[in-house]
mmCIF file of C-alpha atoms in Angstrom:
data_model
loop_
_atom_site.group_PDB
_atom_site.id
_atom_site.type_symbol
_atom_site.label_atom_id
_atom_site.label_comp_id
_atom_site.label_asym_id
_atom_site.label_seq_id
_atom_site.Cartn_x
_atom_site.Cartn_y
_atom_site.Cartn_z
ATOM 1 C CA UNK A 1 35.432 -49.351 -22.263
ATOM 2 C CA UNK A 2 33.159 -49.595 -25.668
ATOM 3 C CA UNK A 3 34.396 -47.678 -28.145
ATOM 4 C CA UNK A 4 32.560 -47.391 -31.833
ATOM 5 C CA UNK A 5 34.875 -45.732 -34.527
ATOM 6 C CA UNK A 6 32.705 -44.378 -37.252
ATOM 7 C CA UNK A 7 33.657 -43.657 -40.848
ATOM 8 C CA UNK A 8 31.247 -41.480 -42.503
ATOM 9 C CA UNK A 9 33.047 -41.630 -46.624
ATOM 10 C CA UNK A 10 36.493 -41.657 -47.590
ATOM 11 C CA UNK A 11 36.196 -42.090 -51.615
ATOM 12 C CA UNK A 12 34.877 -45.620 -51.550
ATOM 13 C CA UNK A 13 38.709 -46.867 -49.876
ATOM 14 C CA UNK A 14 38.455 -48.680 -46.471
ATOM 15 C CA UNK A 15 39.920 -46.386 -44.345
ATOM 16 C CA UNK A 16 43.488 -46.131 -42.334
ATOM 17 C CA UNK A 17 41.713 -43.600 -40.106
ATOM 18 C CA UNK A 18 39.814 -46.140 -38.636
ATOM 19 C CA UNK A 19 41.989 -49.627 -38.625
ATOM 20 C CA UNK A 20 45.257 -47.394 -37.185
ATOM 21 C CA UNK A 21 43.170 -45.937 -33.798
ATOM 22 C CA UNK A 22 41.297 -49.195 -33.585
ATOM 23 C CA UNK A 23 44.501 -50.903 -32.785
ATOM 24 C CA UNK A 24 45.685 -48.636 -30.975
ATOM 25 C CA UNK A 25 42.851 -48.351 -28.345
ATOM 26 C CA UNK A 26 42.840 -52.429 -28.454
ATOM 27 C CA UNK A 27 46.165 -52.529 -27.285
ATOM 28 C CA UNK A 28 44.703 -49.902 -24.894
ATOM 29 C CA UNK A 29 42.516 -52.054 -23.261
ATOM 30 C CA UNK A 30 39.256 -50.895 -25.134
ATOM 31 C CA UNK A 31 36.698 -53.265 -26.500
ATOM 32 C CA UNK A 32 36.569 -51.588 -30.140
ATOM 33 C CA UNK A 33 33.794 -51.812 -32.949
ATOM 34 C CA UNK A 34 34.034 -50.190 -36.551
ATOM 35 C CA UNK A 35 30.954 -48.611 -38.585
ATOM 36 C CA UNK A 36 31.850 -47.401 -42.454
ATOM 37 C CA UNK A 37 28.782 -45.872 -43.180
ATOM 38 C CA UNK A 38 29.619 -45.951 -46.810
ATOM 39 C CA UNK A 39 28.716 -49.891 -46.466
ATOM 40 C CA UNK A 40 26.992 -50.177 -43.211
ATOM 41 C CA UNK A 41 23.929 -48.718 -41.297
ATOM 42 C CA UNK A 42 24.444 -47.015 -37.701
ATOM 43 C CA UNK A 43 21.790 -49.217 -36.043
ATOM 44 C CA UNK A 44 24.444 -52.666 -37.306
ATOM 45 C CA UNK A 45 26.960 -50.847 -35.226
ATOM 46 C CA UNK A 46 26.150 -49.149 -32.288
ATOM 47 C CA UNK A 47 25.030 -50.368 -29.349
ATOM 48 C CA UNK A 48 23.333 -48.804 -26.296
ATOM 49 C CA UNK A 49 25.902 -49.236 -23.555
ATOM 50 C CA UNK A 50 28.544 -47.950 -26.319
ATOM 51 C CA UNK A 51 30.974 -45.489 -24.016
ATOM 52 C CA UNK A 52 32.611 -43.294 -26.154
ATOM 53 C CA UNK A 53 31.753 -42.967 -30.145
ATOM 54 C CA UNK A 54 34.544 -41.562 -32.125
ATOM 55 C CA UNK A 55 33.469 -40.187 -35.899
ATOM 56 C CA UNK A 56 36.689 -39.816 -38.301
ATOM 57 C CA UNK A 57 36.071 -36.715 -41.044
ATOM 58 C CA UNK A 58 38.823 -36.837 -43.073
ATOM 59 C CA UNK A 59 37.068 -34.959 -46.076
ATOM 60 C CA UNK A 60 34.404 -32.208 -46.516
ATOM 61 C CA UNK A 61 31.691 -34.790 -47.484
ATOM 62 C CA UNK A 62 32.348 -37.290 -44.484
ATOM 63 C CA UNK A 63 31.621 -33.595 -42.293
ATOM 64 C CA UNK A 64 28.165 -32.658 -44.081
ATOM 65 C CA UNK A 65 27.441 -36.722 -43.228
ATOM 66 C CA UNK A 66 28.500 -36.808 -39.515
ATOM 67 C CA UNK A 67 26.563 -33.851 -38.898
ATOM 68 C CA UNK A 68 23.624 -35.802 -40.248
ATOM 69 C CA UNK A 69 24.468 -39.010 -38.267
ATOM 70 C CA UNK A 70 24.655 -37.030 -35.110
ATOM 71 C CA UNK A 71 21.241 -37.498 -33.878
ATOM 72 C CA UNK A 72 20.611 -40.791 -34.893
ATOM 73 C CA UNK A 73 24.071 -41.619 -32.546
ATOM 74 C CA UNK A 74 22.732 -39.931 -29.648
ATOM 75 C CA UNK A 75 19.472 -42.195 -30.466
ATOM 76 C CA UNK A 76 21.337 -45.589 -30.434
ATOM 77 C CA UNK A 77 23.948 -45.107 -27.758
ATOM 78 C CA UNK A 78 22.075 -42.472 -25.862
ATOM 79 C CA UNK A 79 24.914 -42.206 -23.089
ATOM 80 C CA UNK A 80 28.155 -42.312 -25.204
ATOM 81 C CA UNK A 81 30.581 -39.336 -25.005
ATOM 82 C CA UNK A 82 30.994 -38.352 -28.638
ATOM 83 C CA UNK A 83 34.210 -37.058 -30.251
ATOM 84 C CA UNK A 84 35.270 -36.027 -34.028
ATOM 85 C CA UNK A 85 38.641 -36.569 -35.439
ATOM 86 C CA UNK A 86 40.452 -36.284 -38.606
ATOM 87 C CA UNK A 87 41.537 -33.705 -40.944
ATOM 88 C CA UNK A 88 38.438 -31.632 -40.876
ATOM 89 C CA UNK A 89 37.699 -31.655 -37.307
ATOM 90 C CA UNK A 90 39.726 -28.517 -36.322
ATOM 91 C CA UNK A 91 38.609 -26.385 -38.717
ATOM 92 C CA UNK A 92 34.651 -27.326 -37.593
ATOM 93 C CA UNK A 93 34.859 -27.274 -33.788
ATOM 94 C CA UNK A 94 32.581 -24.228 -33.467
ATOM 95 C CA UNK A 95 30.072 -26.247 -35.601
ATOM 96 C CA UNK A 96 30.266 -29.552 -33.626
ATOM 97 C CA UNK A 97 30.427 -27.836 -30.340
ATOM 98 C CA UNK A 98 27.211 -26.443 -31.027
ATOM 99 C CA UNK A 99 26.272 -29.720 -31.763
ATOM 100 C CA UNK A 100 26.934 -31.414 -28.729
ATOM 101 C CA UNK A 101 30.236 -32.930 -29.154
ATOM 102 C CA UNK A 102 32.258 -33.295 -26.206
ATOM 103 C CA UNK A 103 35.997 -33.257 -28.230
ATOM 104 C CA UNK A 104 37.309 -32.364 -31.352
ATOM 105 C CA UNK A 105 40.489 -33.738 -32.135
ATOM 106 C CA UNK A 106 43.252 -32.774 -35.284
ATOM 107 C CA UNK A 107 46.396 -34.105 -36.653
ATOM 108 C CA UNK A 108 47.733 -36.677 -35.538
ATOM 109 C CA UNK A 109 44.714 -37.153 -32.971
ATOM 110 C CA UNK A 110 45.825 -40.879 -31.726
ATOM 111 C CA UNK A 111 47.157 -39.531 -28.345
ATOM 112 C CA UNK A 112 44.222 -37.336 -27.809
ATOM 113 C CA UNK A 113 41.981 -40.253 -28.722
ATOM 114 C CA UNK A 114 43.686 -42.250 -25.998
ATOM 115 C CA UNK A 115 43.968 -39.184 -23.499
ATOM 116 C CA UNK A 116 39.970 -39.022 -23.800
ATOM 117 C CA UNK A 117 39.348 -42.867 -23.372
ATOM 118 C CA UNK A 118 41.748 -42.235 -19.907
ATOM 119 C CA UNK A 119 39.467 -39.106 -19.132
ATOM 120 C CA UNK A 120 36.131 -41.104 -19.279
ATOM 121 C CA UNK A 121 37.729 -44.214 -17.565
ATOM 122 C CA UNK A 122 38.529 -41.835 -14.356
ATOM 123 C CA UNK A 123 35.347 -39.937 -14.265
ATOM 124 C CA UNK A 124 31.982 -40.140 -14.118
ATOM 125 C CA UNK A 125 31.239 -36.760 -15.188
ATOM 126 C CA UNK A 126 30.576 -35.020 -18.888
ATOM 127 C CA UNK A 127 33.817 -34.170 -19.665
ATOM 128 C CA UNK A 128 34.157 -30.250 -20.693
ATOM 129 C CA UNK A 129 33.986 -29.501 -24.367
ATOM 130 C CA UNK A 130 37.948 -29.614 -25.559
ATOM 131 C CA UNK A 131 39.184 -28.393 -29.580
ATOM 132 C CA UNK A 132 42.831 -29.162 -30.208
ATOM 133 C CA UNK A 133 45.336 -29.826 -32.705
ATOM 134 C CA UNK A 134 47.867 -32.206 -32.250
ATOM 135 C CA UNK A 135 51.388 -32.052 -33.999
ATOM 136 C CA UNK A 136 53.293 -33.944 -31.976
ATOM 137 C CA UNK A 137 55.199 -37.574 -33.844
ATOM 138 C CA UNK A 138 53.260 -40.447 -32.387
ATOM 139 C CA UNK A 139 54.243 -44.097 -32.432
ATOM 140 C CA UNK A 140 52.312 -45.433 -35.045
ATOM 141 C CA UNK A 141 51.249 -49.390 -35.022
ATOM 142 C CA UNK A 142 50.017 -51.786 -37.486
ATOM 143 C CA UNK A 143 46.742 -51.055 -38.765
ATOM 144 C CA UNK A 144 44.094 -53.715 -37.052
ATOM 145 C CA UNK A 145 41.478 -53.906 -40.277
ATOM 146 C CA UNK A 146 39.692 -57.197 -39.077
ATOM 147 C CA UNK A 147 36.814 -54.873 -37.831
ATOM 148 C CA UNK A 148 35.952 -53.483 -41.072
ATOM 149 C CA UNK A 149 33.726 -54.350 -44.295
ATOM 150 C CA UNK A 150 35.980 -56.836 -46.339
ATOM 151 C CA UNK A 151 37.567 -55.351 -48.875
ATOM 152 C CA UNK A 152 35.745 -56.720 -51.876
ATOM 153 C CA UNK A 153 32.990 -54.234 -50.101
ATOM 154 C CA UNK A 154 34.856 -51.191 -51.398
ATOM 155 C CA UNK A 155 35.771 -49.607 -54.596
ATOM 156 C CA UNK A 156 37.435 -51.950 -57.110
ATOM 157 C CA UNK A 157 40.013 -50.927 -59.933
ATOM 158 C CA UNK A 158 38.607 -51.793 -63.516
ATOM 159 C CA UNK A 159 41.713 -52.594 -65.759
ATOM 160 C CA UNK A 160 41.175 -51.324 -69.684
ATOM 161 C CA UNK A 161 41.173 -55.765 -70.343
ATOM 162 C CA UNK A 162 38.051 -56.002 -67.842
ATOM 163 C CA UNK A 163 40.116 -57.678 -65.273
ATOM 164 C CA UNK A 164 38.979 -56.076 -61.776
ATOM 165 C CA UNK A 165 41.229 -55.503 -59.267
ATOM 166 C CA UNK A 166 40.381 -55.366 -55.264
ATOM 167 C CA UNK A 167 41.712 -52.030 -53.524
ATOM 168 C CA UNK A 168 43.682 -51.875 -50.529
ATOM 169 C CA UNK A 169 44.241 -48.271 -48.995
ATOM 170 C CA UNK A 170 47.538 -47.533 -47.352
ATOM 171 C CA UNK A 171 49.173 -44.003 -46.469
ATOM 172 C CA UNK A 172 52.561 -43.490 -45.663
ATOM 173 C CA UNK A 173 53.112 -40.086 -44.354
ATOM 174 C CA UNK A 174 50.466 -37.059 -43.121
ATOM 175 C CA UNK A 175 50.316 -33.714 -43.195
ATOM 176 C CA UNK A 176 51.938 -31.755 -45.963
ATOM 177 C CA UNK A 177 55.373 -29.309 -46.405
ATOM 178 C CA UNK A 178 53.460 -26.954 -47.898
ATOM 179 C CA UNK A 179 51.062 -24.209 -48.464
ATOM 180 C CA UNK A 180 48.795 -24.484 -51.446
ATOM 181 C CA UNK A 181 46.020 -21.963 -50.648
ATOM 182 C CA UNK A 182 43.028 -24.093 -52.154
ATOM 183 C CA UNK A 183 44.230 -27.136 -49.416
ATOM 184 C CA UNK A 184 42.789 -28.291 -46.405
ATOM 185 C CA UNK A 185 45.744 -29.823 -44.894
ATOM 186 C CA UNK A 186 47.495 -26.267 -44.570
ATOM 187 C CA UNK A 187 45.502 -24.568 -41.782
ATOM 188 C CA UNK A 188 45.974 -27.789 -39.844
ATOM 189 C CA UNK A 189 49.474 -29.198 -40.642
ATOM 190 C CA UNK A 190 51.251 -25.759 -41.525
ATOM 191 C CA UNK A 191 53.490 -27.180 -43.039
ATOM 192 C CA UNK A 192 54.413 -30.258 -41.107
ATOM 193 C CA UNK A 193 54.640 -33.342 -42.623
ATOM 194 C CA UNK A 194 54.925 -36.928 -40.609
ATOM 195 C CA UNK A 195 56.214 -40.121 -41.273
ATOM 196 C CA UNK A 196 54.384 -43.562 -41.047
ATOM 197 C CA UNK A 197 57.622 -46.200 -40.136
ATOM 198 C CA UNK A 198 58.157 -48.285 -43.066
ATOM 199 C CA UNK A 199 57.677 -51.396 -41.470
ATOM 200 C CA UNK A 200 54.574 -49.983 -40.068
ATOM 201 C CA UNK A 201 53.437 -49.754 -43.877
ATOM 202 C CA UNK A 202 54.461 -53.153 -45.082
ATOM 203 C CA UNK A 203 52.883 -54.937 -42.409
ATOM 204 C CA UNK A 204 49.631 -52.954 -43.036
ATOM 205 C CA UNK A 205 50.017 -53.831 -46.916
ATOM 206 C CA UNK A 206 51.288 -57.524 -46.142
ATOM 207 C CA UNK A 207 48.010 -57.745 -44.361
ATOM 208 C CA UNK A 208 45.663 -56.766 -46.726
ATOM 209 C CA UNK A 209 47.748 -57.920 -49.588
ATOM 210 C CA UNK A 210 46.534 -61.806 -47.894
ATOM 211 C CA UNK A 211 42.661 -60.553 -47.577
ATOM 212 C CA UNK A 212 42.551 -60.156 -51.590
ATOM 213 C CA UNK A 213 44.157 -56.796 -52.361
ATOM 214 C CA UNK A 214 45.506 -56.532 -56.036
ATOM 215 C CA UNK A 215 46.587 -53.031 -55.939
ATOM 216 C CA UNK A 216 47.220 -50.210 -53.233
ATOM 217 C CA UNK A 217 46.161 -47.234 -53.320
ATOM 218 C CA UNK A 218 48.236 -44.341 -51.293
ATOM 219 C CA UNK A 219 46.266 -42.009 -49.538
ATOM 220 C CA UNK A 220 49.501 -39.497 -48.848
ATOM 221 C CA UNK A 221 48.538 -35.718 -49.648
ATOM 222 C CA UNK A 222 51.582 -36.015 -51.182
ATOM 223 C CA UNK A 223 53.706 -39.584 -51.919
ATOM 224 C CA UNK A 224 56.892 -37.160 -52.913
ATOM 225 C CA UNK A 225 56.833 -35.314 -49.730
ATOM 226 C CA UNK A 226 59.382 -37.669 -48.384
ATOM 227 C CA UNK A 227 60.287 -39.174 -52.084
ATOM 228 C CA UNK A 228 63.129 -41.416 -50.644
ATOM 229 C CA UNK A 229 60.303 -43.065 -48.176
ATOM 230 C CA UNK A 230 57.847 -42.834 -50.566
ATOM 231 C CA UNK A 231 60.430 -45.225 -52.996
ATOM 232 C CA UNK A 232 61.464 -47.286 -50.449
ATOM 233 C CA UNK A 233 57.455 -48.565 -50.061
ATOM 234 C CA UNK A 234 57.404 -49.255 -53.463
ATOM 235 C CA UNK A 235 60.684 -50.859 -54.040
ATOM 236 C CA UNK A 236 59.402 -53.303 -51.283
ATOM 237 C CA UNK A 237 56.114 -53.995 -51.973
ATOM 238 C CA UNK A 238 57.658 -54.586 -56.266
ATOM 239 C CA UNK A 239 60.272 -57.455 -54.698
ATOM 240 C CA UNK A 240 57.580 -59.041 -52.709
ATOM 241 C CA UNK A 241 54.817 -58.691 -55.012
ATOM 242 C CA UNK A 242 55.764 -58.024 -58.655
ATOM 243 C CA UNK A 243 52.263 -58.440 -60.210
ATOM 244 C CA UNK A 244 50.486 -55.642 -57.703
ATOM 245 C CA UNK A 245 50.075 -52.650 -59.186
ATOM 246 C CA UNK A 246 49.535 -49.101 -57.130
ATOM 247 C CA UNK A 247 48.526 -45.660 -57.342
ATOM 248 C CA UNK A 248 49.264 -41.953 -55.396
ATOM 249 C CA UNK A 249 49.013 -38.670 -55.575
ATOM 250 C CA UNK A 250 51.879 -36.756 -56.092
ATOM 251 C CA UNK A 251 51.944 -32.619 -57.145
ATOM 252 C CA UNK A 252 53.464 -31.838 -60.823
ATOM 253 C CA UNK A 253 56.242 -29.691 -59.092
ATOM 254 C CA UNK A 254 57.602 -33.480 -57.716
ATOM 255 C CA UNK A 255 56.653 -35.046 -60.911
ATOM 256 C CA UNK A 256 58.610 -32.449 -63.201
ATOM 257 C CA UNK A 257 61.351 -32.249 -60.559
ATOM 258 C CA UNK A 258 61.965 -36.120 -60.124
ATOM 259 C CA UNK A 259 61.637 -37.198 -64.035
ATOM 260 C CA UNK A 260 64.171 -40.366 -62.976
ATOM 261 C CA UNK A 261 62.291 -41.680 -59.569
ATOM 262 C CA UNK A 262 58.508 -41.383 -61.818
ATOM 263 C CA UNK A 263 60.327 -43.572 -64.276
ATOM 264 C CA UNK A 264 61.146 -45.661 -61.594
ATOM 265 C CA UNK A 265 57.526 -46.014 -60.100
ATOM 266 C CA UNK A 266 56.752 -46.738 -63.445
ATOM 267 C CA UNK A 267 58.557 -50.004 -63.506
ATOM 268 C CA UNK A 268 57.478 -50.576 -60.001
ATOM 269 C CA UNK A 269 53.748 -50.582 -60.563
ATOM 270 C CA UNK A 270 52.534 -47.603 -60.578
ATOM 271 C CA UNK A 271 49.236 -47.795 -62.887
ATOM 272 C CA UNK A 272 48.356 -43.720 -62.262
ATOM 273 C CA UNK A 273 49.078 -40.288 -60.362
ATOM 274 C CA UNK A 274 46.371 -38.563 -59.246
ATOM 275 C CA UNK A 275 47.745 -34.681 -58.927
ATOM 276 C CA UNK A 276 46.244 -31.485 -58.210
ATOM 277 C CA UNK A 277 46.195 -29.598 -61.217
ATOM 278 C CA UNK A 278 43.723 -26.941 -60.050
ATOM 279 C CA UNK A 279 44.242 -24.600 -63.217
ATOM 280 C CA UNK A 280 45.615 -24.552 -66.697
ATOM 281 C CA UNK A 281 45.926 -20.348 -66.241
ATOM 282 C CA UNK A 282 49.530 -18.763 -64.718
ATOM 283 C CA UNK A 283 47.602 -16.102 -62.829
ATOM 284 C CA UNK A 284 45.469 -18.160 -61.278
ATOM 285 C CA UNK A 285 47.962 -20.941 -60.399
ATOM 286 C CA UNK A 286 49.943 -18.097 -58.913
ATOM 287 C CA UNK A 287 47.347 -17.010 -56.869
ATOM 288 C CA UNK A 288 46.371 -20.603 -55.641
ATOM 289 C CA UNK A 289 50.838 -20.532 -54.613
ATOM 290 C CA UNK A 290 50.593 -24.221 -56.513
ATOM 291 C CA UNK A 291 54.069 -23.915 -57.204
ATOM 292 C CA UNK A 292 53.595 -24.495 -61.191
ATOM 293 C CA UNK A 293 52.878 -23.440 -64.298
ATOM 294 C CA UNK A 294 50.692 -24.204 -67.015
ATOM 295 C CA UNK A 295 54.098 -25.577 -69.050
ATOM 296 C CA UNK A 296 54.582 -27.712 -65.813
ATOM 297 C CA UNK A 297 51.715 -29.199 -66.206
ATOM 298 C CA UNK A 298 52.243 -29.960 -70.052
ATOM 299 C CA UNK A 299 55.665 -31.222 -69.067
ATOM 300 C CA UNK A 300 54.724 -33.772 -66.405
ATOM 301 C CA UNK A 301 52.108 -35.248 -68.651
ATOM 302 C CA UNK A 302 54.461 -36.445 -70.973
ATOM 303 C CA UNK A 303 56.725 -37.571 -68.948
ATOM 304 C CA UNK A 304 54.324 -39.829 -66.872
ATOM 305 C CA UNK A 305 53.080 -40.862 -69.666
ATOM 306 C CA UNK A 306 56.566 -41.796 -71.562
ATOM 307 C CA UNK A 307 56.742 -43.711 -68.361
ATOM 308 C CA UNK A 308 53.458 -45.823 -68.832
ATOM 309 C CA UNK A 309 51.534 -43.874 -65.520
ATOM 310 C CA UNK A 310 48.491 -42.200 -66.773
ATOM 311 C CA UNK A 311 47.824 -38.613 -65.313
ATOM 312 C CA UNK A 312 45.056 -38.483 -63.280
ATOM 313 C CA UNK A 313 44.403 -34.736 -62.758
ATOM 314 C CA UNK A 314 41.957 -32.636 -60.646
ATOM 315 C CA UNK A 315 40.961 -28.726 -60.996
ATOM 316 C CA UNK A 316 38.963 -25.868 -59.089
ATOM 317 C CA UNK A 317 36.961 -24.972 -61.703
ATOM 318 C CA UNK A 318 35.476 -22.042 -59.859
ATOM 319 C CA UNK A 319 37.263 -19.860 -57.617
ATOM 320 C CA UNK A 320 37.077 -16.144 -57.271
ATOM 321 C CA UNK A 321 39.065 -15.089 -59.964
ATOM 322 C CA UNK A 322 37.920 -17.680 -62.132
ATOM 323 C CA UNK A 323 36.440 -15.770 -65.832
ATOM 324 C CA UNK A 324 34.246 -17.575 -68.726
ATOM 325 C CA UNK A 325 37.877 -17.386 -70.446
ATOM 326 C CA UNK A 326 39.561 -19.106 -67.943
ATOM 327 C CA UNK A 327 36.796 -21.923 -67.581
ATOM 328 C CA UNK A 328 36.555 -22.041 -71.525
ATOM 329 C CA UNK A 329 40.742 -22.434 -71.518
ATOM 330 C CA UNK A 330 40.456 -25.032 -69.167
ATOM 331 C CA UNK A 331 37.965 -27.378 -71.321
ATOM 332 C CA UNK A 332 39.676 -26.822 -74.499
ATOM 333 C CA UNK A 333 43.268 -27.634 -72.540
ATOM 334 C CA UNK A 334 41.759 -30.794 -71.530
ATOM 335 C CA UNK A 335 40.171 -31.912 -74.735
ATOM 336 C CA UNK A 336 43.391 -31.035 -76.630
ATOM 337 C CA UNK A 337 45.966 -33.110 -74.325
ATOM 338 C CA UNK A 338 43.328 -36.403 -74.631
ATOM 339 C CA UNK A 339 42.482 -36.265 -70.690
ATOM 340 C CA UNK A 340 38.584 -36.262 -70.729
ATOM 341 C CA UNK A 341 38.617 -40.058 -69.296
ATOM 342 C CA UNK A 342 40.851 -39.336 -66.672
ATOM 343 C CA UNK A 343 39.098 -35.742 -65.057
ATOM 344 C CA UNK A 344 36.490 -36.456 -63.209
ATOM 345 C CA UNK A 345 33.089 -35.139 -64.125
#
């Protein structure tokens, strides 16, 4: 069976989502091909007697782009059975069953990736339109890359002496313990968390460590979910490779409640946290449940940066509660602590 897994954007990273279910569906049996659309056109990648075409959405852009790339699929590979998975599949299935998708698949979609390829293999009729969620531990294997863009085709890291760095992209758990009311991961994980084995993790790392990779970057919703996995990763990869550097994202509750193991992934590599601030107001944080306060916030700056990590941190800037006041607060907060070059635009 031809299988095409399609990437539509995952923040300029190569993506797990795609080199974990490709080989998985190799070992399957399945002759597999990979399309990153941030890098590569459709027409490079599909071909007409493709079987089944699989897109991965793991973000609200990569949905507003498959949406887009659906008809242009149904042009190339006019009799492929098409499927979404990821993150923000679930929470879309209405909109891609109007569109003529024949599954949507969430969580941790490999079986129900495999449990479609068996499906098609054993019938030759249009499978009926399925939506699920799957929360069920699955046994993970190494990431098969070798069907992607090189990495030198992806975002680079930019070091403040010029020297440029070439990103790998490795995640180490999914899902999330808990229930921010801004994030996406809630109404599909609820709660849940899973754990990617740790040898599972080096090997991937290991791998693209030897195609160029100079630092990782962890894709996690949250490193600290598991914090003794999380450390165990980066104890590994510092032994092994003592001049790659790393980055995650990790909330300020873990950073201001683990001030010793952030000191630690200081001296491991760890060049930055990204961390979802969201507001610099109580109220608001309390009505977002972010599980911190504006102090919090204060507080974990200064200790990432007593432990040479900058702070990478991201805000809703608009939500319904949001006043002028609050917006104002939140420009002047950011001036004040020296963080314009690390928010985002």
């Amino acid at each position: 069976m031809k299988v095409t897994l399609v990437n539509p954007y995952e923040l300029g990273r190569q993506p797990f989502g795609l080199a974990e279910p490709a080989a998985l569906l190799g070992q399957a049996g399945c002759d597999v091909n990979c399309c990153d659309l941030s890098i590569q056109k459709l027409e490079e990648c599909l071909a007409t007697d493709t079987d089944l075409v699989a897109v991965y959405i793991a973000m609200h852009t990569a949905t507003r782009i498959a949406v887009e790339a659906l008809p242009k699929i149904r042009q190339l590979s006019p009799r492929a059975r098409v499927c979404v998975f990821g993150l923000y599949a679930p929470m879309n299935s209405e909109l891609f069953k109007a569109q003529g998708v024949d599954a949507v698949i969430g969580g941790e979609f490999e079986n129900g990736l495999l449990e479609l390829v068996a499906t098609l293999r054993n019938s030759d009729q249009a499978p009926a339109f399925t939506s699920s969620t799957r929360l069920e531990k699955i046994p993970f294997v190494v990431p098969d890359r070798s069907g992607l863009p090189a990495l030198t085709k992806y975002a680079s890291l930019i070091l403040p002496d010029g020297e440029n760095r070439t990103v790998g992209f490795a995640e180490t758990t999914r899902g999330c313990k808990y229930f921010c009311r801004h994030c996406p991961v809630v109404p599909v994980y609820e709660g849940k968390f899973f754990v990617i084995p740790a040898d599972v993790v080096n090997a991937d790392i290991e791998n693209q460590i030897a195609a160029g990779a100079r630092h990782i970057s962890f894709g996690d919703p949250d490193f600290f979910n598991g914090p003794g996995h999380a450390l165990r990763i980066v104890r590994a990869l510092h032994t092994r490779h003592p001049d790659i550097t790393w980055d995650a994202t990790i909330k300020i509750e873990h950073i201001v409640n683990y001030p010793d193991e952030i000191r630690e992934l200081g001296r491991t590599g760890c060049l930055f946290i990204l961390t979802a601030v969201e507001s610099v107001d109580d109220t608001l944080l309390a009505l977002l449940d972010k599980g911190h306060t504006r102090d919090d916030f204060i507080n974990a700056l200064a200790l990432t940066r007593a432990a040479g990590i900058a702070l990478a941190p991201t805000f809703v800037a608009f939500t319904p509660w949001t006043s002028l006041q609050h917006y104002l607060a939140l420009l002047t907060d950011i001036l004040d602590l020296q963080l314009v070059e690390a928010v985002a635009p």
